[in-house]
PDB file of C-alpha atoms in Angstrom:
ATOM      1  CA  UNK A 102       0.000   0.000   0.000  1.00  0.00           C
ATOM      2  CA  UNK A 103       2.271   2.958   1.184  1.00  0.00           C
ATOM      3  CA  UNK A 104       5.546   2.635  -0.120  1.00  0.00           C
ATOM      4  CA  UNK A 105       8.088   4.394   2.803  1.00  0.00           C
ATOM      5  CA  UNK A 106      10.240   5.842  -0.087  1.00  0.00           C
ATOM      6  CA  UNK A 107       7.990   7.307  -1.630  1.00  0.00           C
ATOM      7  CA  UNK A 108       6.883  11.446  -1.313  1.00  0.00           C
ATOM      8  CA  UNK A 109       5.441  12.742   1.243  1.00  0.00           C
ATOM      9  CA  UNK A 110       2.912  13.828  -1.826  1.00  0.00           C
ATOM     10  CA  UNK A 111       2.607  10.308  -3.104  1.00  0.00           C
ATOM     11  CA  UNK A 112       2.060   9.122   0.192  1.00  0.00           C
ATOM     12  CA  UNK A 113      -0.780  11.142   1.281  1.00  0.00           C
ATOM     13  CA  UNK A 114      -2.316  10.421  -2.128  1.00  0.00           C
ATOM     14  CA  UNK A 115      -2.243   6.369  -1.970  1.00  0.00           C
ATOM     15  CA  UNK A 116      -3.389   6.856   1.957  1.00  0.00           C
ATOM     16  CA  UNK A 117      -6.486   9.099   0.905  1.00  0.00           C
ATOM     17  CA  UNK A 118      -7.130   6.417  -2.323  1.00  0.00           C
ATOM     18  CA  UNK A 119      -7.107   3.603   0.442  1.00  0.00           C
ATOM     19  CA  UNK A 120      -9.643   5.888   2.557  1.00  0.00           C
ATOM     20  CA  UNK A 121     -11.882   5.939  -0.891  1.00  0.00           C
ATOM     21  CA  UNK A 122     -11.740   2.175  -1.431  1.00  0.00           C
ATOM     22  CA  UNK A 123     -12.738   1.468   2.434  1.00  0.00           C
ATOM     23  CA  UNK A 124     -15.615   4.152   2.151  1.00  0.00           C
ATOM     24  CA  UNK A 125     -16.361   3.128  -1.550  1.00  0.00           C
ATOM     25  CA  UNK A 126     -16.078  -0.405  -1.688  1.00  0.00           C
ATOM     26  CA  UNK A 127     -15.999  -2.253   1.489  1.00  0.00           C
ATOM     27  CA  UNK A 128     -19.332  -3.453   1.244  1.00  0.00           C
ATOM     28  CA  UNK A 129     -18.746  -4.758  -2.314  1.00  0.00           C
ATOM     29  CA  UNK A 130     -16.434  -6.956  -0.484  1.00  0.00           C
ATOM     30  CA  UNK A 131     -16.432  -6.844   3.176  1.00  0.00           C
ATOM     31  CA  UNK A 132     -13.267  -9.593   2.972  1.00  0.00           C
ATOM     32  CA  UNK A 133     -10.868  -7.245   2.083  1.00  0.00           C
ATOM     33  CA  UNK A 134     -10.132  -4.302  -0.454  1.00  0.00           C
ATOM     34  CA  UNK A 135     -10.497  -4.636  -4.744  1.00  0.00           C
ATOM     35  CA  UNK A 136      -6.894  -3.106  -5.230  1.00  0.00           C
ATOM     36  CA  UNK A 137      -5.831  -6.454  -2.821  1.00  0.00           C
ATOM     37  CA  UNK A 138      -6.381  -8.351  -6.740  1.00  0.00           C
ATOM     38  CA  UNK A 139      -5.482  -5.132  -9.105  1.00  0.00           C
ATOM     39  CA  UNK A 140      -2.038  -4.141 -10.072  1.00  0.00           C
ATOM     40  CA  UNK A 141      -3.764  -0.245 -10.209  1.00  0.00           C
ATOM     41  CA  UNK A 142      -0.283   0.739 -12.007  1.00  0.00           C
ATOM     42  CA  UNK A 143      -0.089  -1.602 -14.440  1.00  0.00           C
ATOM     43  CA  UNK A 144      -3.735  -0.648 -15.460  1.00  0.00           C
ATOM     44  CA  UNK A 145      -2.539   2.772 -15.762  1.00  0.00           C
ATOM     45  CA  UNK A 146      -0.283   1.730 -18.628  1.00  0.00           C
ATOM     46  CA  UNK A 147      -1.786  -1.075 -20.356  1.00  0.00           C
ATOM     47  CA  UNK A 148      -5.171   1.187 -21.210  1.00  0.00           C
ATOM     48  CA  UNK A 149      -7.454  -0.880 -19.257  1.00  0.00           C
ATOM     49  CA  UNK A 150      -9.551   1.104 -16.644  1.00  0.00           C
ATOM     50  CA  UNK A 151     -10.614  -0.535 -13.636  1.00  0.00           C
ATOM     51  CA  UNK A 152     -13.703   1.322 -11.608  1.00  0.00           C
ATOM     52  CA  UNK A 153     -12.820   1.237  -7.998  1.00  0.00           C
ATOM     53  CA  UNK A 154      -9.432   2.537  -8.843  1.00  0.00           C
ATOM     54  CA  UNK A 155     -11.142   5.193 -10.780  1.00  0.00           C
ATOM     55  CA  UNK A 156     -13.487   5.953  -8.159  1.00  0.00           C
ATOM     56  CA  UNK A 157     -10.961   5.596  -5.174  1.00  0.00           C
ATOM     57  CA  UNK A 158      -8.740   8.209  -7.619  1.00  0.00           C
ATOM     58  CA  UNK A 159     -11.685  10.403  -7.691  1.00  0.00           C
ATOM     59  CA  UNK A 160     -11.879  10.223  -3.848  1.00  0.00           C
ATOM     60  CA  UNK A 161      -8.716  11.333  -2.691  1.00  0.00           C
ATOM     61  CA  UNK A 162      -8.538  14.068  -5.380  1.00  0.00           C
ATOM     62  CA  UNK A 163     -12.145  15.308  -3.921  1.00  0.00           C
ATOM     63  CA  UNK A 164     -10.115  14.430   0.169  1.00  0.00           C
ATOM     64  CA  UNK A 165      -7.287  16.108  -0.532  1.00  0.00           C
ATOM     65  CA  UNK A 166      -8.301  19.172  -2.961  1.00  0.00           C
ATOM     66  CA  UNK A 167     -11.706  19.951  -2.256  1.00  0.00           C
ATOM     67  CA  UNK A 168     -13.705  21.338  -5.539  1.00  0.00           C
ATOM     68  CA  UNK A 169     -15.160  24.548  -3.313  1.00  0.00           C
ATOM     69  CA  UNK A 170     -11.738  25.615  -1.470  1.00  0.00           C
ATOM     70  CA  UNK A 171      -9.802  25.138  -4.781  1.00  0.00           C
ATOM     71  CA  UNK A 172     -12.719  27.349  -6.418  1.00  0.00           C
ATOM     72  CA  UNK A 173     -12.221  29.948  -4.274  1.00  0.00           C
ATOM     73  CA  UNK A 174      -8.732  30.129  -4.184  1.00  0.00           C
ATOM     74  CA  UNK A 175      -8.552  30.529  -8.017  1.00  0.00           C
ATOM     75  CA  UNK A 176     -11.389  33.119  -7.464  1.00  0.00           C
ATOM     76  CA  UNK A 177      -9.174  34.656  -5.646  1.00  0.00           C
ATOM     77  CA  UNK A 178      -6.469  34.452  -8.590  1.00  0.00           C
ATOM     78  CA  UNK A 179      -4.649  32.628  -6.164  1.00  0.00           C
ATOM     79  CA  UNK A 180      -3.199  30.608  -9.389  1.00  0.00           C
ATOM     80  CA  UNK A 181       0.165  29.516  -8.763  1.00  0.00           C
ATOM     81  CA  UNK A 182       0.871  26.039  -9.068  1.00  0.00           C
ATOM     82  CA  UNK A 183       3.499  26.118  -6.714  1.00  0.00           C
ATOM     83  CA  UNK A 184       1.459  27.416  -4.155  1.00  0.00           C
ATOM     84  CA  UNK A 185      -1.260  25.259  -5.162  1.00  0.00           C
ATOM     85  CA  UNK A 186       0.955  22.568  -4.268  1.00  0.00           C
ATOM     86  CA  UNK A 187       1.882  23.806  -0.663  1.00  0.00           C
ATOM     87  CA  UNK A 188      -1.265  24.294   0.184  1.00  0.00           C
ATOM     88  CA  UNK A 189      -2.854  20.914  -1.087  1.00  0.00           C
ATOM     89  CA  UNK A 190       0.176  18.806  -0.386  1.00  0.00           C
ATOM     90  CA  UNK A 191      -0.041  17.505  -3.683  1.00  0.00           C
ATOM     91  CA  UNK A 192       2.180  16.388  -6.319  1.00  0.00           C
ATOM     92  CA  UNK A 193       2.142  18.341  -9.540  1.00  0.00           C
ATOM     93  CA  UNK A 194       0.143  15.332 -11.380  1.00  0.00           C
ATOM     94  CA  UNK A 195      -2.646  15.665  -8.947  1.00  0.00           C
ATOM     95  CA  UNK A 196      -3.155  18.776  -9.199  1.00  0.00           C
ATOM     96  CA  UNK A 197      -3.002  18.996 -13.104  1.00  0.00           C
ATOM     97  CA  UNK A 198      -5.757  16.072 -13.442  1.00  0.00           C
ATOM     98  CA  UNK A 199      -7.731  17.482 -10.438  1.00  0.00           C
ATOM     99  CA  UNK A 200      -7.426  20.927 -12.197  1.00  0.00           C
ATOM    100  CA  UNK A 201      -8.452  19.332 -15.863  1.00  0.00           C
ATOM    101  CA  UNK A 202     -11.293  17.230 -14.831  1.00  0.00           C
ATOM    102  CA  UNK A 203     -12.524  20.078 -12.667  1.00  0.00           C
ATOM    103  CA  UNK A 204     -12.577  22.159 -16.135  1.00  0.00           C
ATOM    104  CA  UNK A 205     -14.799  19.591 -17.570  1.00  0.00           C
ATOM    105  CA  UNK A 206     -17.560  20.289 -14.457  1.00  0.00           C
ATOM    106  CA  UNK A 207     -16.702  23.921 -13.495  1.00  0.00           C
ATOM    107  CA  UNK A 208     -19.758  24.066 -11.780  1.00  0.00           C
ATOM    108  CA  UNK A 209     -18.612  22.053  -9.090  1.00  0.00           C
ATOM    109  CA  UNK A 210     -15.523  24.730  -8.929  1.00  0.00           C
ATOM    110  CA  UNK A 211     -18.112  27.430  -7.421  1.00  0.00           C
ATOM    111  CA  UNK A 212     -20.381  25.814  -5.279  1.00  0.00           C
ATOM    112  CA  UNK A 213     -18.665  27.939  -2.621  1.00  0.00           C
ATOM    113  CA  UNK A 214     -20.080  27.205   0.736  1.00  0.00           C
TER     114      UNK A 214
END
């Protein structure tokens, strides 16, 4: 699961993806996690998606760099990605498919609480 040499970034990402599985998925499978029988990077290469990883992707993304707070820092024109990145503790990969998927529903950018 968490790899010790890995980022700090890359760490807090595969932790928050776990969280999404065991909110997710658990009761799909109350005997343990999907990602126990997927090799998630593998499928990231070969072209094949796989749902839960998908969805547990989608989870931490949402955990770690929620849609409103990101919407109203870049309301504020708070757009630098290297602050973006201190203040999400993200890597830059995140943050760039967080950012372009966000584009795609940019509604869900300003539903500012």
């Amino acid at each position: 699961m968490v790899n010790e040499w890995d980022a700090t970034v890359r760490k807090r990402f595969t932790i928050a993806h776990e969280l999404g599985h065991y909110v997710l998925h658990l009761h799909q499978d109350p005997n343990g996690f999907p990602d126990d029988r997927v090799d998630y990077k593998r499928t990231l290469f070969d072209g094949r998606t796989h749902k839960p990883e998908e969805e547990a992707n989608r989870y931490a993304a949402a955990l770690l760099m929620p849609a409103p707070i990101l919407g109203k820092i870049l309301l504020r024109g708070d757009n630098n990605v290297h602050d973006l990145l201190g203040m999400f503790g993200v890597s830059e990969e995140a943050l760039s498919i967080r950012l372009n998927k966000l584009r795609r529903r940019p509604e869900l950018l300003y539903e500012i609480q």
